[in-house]
Amino acid sequence: MNHATTHASGASEAANASSQDWHAWAPDTVLETLRSRREGLAPAEAARRLTEAGPNELPAPPRVHPMLRLLDQFNNALILFLLAAAAMAALLDHWIDAAVIVGVVLVNAIVGFVQEGRAEQALDALRGMLAPNARVLRDGRRETVPVADLVPGDVVLLEAGDRVPADLRLLRARGLLVDEAILTGESVTSSKQEDAVATSAALGDRSSMAYSGTLVAAGQGSAVVVATGRHTEIGHISRLLGEVRSLATPLLRQINGFGRWFTLFSAVLAALLFLFVVFVRDHHWVDALMVVVAIAVSIVPEGLPAVITITLAIGVQRMAGRQAIVRRLPAVETLGATTVICSDKTGTLTRNEMTARRVVTDTACVMVNGAGYEPVGTLDLPEGCATLPLNARSLIETALLCNDAHLLQAPEGGWRVDGDPMEGALVALAMKAGLQPATQRAVHPRADEIPFDAQHRFMATLHDRAEGGADLLVKGAPERLLAMSRAQLDAQGTEQALDEAHWQQAIAEAAAAGERVLGFARRRLNPVPARLAFSDADELVFLGVVGFIDPPRTEAMAAVADCRSAGIAVKMITGDHAATAAAIARQLDLAVQPVVVTGQELDAASASDLRTLALNAHVFARTNPEHKLRVVRALQSEGHVVAMTGDGVNDAPSLKQANVGIAMGHKGTDAAREAAQIVLADDNFASIVAAVSEGRTVYDNIRKVIAWTLPTNGGEVLAIIAALAFGLTLPMTPTQILWINMILTITLGLVLAFEPAEPGVMQRRPRSPDAALLSPFMVWRVVLVSLLFTAGAFGIFGWATVRGFGVELARTMVVNTLCVMEIFYLFNVRYLHMRSFTWRGARGTPAVLWAVVGVVLAQMAFTYTPWMQAVFDTRAVPLLDGLVILAIGVLSMVVLEVEKALLRRWQVFPELNPTARDTGPTTLKGTAQ
Ligand code: ATP
């Protein structure tokens, strides 16, 4: 019976409640106290402890109460100014004006509140998608469980790049280095081991412990959970891990700053106007105040930051739908400006579904049949051989033992790998050759190991032999292993001199076919070292190589083509062999003749050569994480905006350096995910390109929101100022201005955030990262449209006067004209880069159509219902005049479309010509595509 289940009651409570000196106890004593075993808890016991101890989480920071969030909406200079004006109006018995102002304020606050809530929800959902996992042993089986499900007594497996998921007592450590800066402030990594340390050891000296939230920088290990959740050391100091994400992006800050400047400007303008109206035009100061308040309200785009936040949040949601999870909001903007994507090969451009295809030994090449991980298939024995040659057999045994992967039969059928896909393929190979993994691993237990690491590119394991001595088994990059070998094994199992030329040719042949090549070697060690050292992996006997196929992802090919048309260069950065990488690059159509640069060549290059190499190469092969960093910097120094993928612990610096760091959701380490701005849920290159397209759309939509909002405000203000300046009758009353602003903010102003991508969004060149938000074209547009609106307002006012209408009806017509022009202008703005007069353009999105219906209904009520007529002093507009208003709207649309066509024809503004870079920096140098 399971020891852990019988006596476990209270073990997790005991662990979490006590402040045991776990670090000073021997591992087995710790296990016994926690009623656990080296094979881990039984699943049922883990579930029981979870209900007892609760989830392994730190308490979430208290949420701001919704009421407070709503009140926060009023914490804004403009809103306070409006409220003061409302109070003043009420004191002076202008009840209707006071009520309308309060209405505007409330609507604004509610819209802001709802939008912020939606943006928060979008980010919360992402947080859920990024919930971390931990690898545990449960009854001896490796399992991946959510970190929140860990309980005291669980046995956790650690490897480089992992964020330590709970407070752990180490049971076994191999080259384990942990970065504990988060806890101790110490930036040097501390080396860990399983031996007990003195009871008095300070936190930073407890080398037998790994604390929740610290980061495994190198090595491997296993450990037992001693404390979870708020009982951990990090829980005691109750500092929440992970950065606190804010909604503020550089763009949003820029707009907020712009908003503040605008508020100040409008306050000064309003004060001057007030003085002018009172002293020059002799109006009563109360009336003048109302006009000034109305102007201030209409001039300030108070809804803009909220609309932009929601545009970003919608972009984030759309990206999540396309498998790109945004961790830091600014990435949404930067993605749209990306000029180079540097991508890993394995798993991102290829499927990372490895199958061993050939085994090459000194004289034979054994082809392997079968597909995927299913261990079914045969080995084509060399001619004249009844059984596998001895060296091939020895190679396959090495492949199985120097290996951490397990093949599992999936419940839904088929086989899957627990561990590294290439190692999984080796287990399948061994099974095809008739070896039983469980038996082999039991007969030849592992005594020690040097884990794989992208820096030294090999892995070694040590296995004791019954007759004395031990076998050192090594697998890794073949050139690396050849350099470490002194001999090779022949078919009869005798050592021969190393034939480098033969192996180089075998590697070249397999690599040219796009195969990933791995070398194998072994060595007898006698005496047996207590601990494996790098120096032991020398003087090896080379056994041969295995070639794996890892087909390119079909969707990656289409995505590479998309990048080409979007003016984005794609570069492959891989740890793999140059010839393999070049073959895959050709299959992906990265280039007809891919230019390949190796890590060695990068090392030898001078700073200026490095820049040329970085620009011209399509493939960087046999690179290590440092090379990635150098390539990113070189490309950035040439003005490029670089998106870079990475998955290893050592990739963190280059992910941080890149303009957009992208980590892999599946094969990435916690370290890479935390350094990245974006995590790909499916590890797929095509998802990066989809995210770029979404990024471009978000930026377009933000510009559309601005391009639509500013002239709306500008038109109203110009009309009022002109009327005041020339002593004309005001074309609208202050309450009517407030009405227009309110109704448009909650309808049309919002819909642009939901706009889908314009067709051809990926046929444009990337936008320049430092191009101003308000491009010259947009400034021109704001001025032109403001003037058009003013002309429309005065035009219809004049028409009404000619028709002999009273001023009330004339004003009603002006308000309606402005709203109709806004609607038509909205359709125009939806396509900044192309004609809007298309069926697709006219049909709009459901959001656009609902908004239009909303505005039309509101205007109908405003014009025709008696109580609104009483509040706003409006009159029913006759049908004929209604048609004239509509005609003005159509006319304004025609004018703007003709303008867009002419500007495009004359190429006045580069951004209107889709093939030209928006407003690119002139220094940007081209890169190989
Ligand atoms: P990419 O950088 O595109 O993901 P990669 O997976 O080939 O490519 P690395 O993981 O850095 O890059 O591996 C570099 C080389 O190290 C591989 O080409 C292979 O020769 C060797 N290698 C990879 N994994 C192992 C392993 N588990 N054991 C031994 N050697 C390995």
Coordinates of C-alpha atoms in Angstrom, one line a residue, residues 181-359:
A181 CA 17.8 38.3 -7.3
I182 CA 14.0 38.6 -6.7
L183 CA 14.4 37.3 -3.2
T184 CA 17.9 38.2 -2.0
G185 CA 18.7 41.1 -4.4
E186 CA 21.9 39.1 -5.2
S187 CA 22.5 39.3 -9.0
V188 CA 25.1 36.5 -9.1
T189 CA 23.5 33.1 -9.6
S190 CA 23.9 30.7 -6.7
S191 CA 24.9 27.1 -7.1
K192 CA 22.6 24.5 -5.7
Q193 CA 23.1 21.0 -4.4
E194 CA 21.2 18.4 -2.4
D195 CA 23.4 18.2 0.7
A196 CA 22.0 19.7 3.9
V197 CA 23.5 23.0 5.1
A198 CA 23.8 24.5 8.6
T199 CA 20.6 25.4 10.4
S200 CA 21.9 28.9 10.8
A201 CA 22.4 29.5 7.1
A202 CA 20.9 32.7 5.8
L203 CA 18.4 32.6 3.0
G204 CA 21.0 33.3 0.4
D205 CA 23.3 30.5 1.7
R206 CA 20.7 27.7 1.7
S207 CA 22.1 25.9 -1.3
S208 CA 19.9 22.9 -0.6
M209 CA 16.8 24.9 -1.2
A210 CA 15.2 26.6 -4.3
Y211 CA 12.7 29.3 -3.5
S212 CA 9.4 30.1 -5.3
G213 CA 9.8 32.8 -7.9
T214 CA 13.6 32.4 -8.4
L215 CA 14.8 31.4 -11.8
V216 CA 16.8 28.3 -12.8
A217 CA 19.7 29.7 -14.9
A218 CA 21.4 26.4 -15.7
G219 CA 21.3 22.7 -15.0
Q220 CA 18.7 20.2 -13.9
G221 CA 17.3 18.9 -10.7
S222 CA 14.5 17.4 -8.8
A223 CA 13.1 18.7 -5.5
V224 CA 10.2 18.2 -3.1
V225 CA 7.7 21.0 -2.5
V226 CA 7.9 22.2 1.2
A227 CA 5.7 25.2 1.1
T228 CA 3.2 26.6 -1.3
G229 CA 1.2 29.9 -1.9
R230 CA 1.5 32.5 0.8
H231 CA 3.5 30.1 3.0
T232 CA 6.5 30.5 0.7
E233 CA 9.3 32.9 1.3
I234 CA 8.0 35.2 -1.5
G235 CA 4.6 34.9 0.0
H236 CA 5.9 36.1 3.4
I237 CA 7.2 39.3 1.8
S238 CA 4.0 39.2 -0.3
R239 CA 5.4 40.6 -3.4
L240 CA 3.5 39.5 -6.4
L241 CA 5.6 38.0 -9.2
G242 CA 5.5 39.1 -12.7
E243 CA 5.3 42.7 -13.8
V244 CA 2.1 44.6 -13.2
R245 CA 0.8 45.4 -16.6
S246 CA -0.6 48.8 -17.2
L247 CA -2.7 50.0 -20.0
A248 CA -0.4 52.9 -20.7
T249 CA 1.6 52.5 -23.9
P250 CA 3.9 55.1 -25.4
L251 CA 1.2 56.0 -27.9
L252 CA -1.4 56.4 -25.2
R253 CA 0.9 58.6 -23.1
Q254 CA 1.6 60.7 -26.2
I255 CA -2.1 61.1 -26.7
N256 CA -2.7 61.9 -23.0
G257 CA 0.0 64.5 -23.2
F258 CA -1.6 65.9 -26.3
G259 CA -5.0 65.9 -24.6
R260 CA -3.6 67.9 -21.6
W261 CA -2.1 70.4 -24.0
F262 CA -5.3 70.7 -25.8
T263 CA -7.3 71.2 -22.6
L264 CA -5.1 74.1 -21.7
F265 CA -5.3 75.6 -25.1
S266 CA -9.1 75.4 -25.1
A267 CA -9.3 76.9 -21.7
V268 CA -7.2 79.9 -22.8
L269 CA -9.2 80.1 -26.0
A270 CA -12.5 79.9 -24.1
A271 CA -11.4 82.6 -21.7
L272 CA -10.5 84.9 -24.5
L273 CA -13.7 84.2 -26.3
F274 CA -15.6 84.9 -23.1
L275 CA -14.1 88.3 -22.7
F276 CA -14.7 89.0 -26.4
V277 CA -18.3 88.0 -26.2
V278 CA -19.1 89.9 -23.0
F279 CA -17.1 93.1 -23.8
V280 CA -17.2 93.4 -27.6
R281 CA -20.4 91.7 -28.4
D282 CA -22.2 92.8 -25.3
H283 CA -23.9 89.5 -24.5
H284 CA -25.0 88.7 -21.0
W285 CA -22.2 87.0 -19.1
V286 CA -24.4 83.9 -18.3
D287 CA -25.1 83.3 -22.0
A288 CA -21.5 83.9 -22.9
L289 CA -20.5 81.4 -20.3
M290 CA -22.7 78.8 -21.8
V291 CA -21.3 79.4 -25.2
V292 CA -17.8 79.1 -23.9
V293 CA -18.5 75.9 -22.0
A294 CA -20.0 74.4 -25.1
I295 CA -16.9 75.4 -27.1
A296 CA -14.6 73.9 -24.5
V297 CA -16.6 70.7 -24.5
S298 CA -16.5 70.4 -28.2
I299 CA -12.9 71.3 -28.7
V300 CA -11.4 68.8 -26.3
P301 CA -11.4 65.2 -27.6
E302 CA -12.2 63.9 -24.1
G303 CA -13.3 60.5 -25.4
L304 CA -10.0 59.9 -27.4
P305 CA -7.8 58.2 -24.8
A306 CA -10.6 55.8 -23.8
V307 CA -11.4 54.9 -27.5
I308 CA -7.7 54.3 -28.1
T309 CA -7.4 52.1 -25.1
I310 CA -10.3 50.0 -26.3
T311 CA -8.8 49.9 -29.8
L312 CA -5.6 48.5 -28.3
A313 CA -7.5 46.0 -26.2
I314 CA -9.5 44.8 -29.1
G315 CA -6.3 44.3 -31.0
V316 CA -4.9 42.3 -28.1
Q317 CA -8.1 40.1 -28.2
R318 CA -7.9 39.6 -31.9
M319 CA -4.2 38.7 -31.6
A320 CA -5.0 36.1 -28.9
G321 CA -7.6 34.7 -31.3
R322 CA -4.7 34.2 -33.8
Q323 CA -2.5 32.5 -31.2
A324 CA -0.3 35.5 -30.3
I325 CA -0.7 36.4 -26.6
V326 CA 0.4 39.9 -25.9
R327 CA 2.2 40.4 -22.5
R328 CA 3.0 44.0 -22.9
L329 CA 0.6 46.3 -24.7
P330 CA 3.1 48.5 -26.5
A331 CA 4.1 45.5 -28.6
V332 CA 0.8 45.8 -30.4
E333 CA 1.9 49.1 -31.8
T334 CA 5.5 48.1 -32.5
L335 CA 4.5 44.9 -34.3
G336 CA 2.9 47.0 -37.0
A337 CA 6.2 48.7 -37.6
T338 CA 8.3 45.6 -37.8
T339 CA 10.7 45.5 -40.7
V340 CA 12.6 42.2 -39.9
I341 CA 11.5 39.0 -38.3
C342 CA 14.3 36.8 -37.0
S343 CA 12.8 33.4 -36.4
D344 CA 14.0 30.1 -34.9
K345 CA 13.9 27.2 -37.2
T346 CA 12.9 24.2 -35.2
G347 CA 9.2 24.2 -34.3
T348 CA 8.6 27.7 -35.5
L349 CA 9.3 27.4 -39.2
T350 CA 9.3 23.6 -39.1
R351 CA 6.8 21.4 -37.3
N352 CA 9.1 20.0 -34.7
E353 CA 7.7 16.6 -35.4
M354 CA 10.9 14.6 -35.8
T355 CA 11.3 11.2 -37.4
A356 CA 14.7 9.5 -37.6
R357 CA 15.2 8.8 -41.3
R358 CA 18.7 7.4 -41.6
V359 CA 21.4 5.9 -39.4

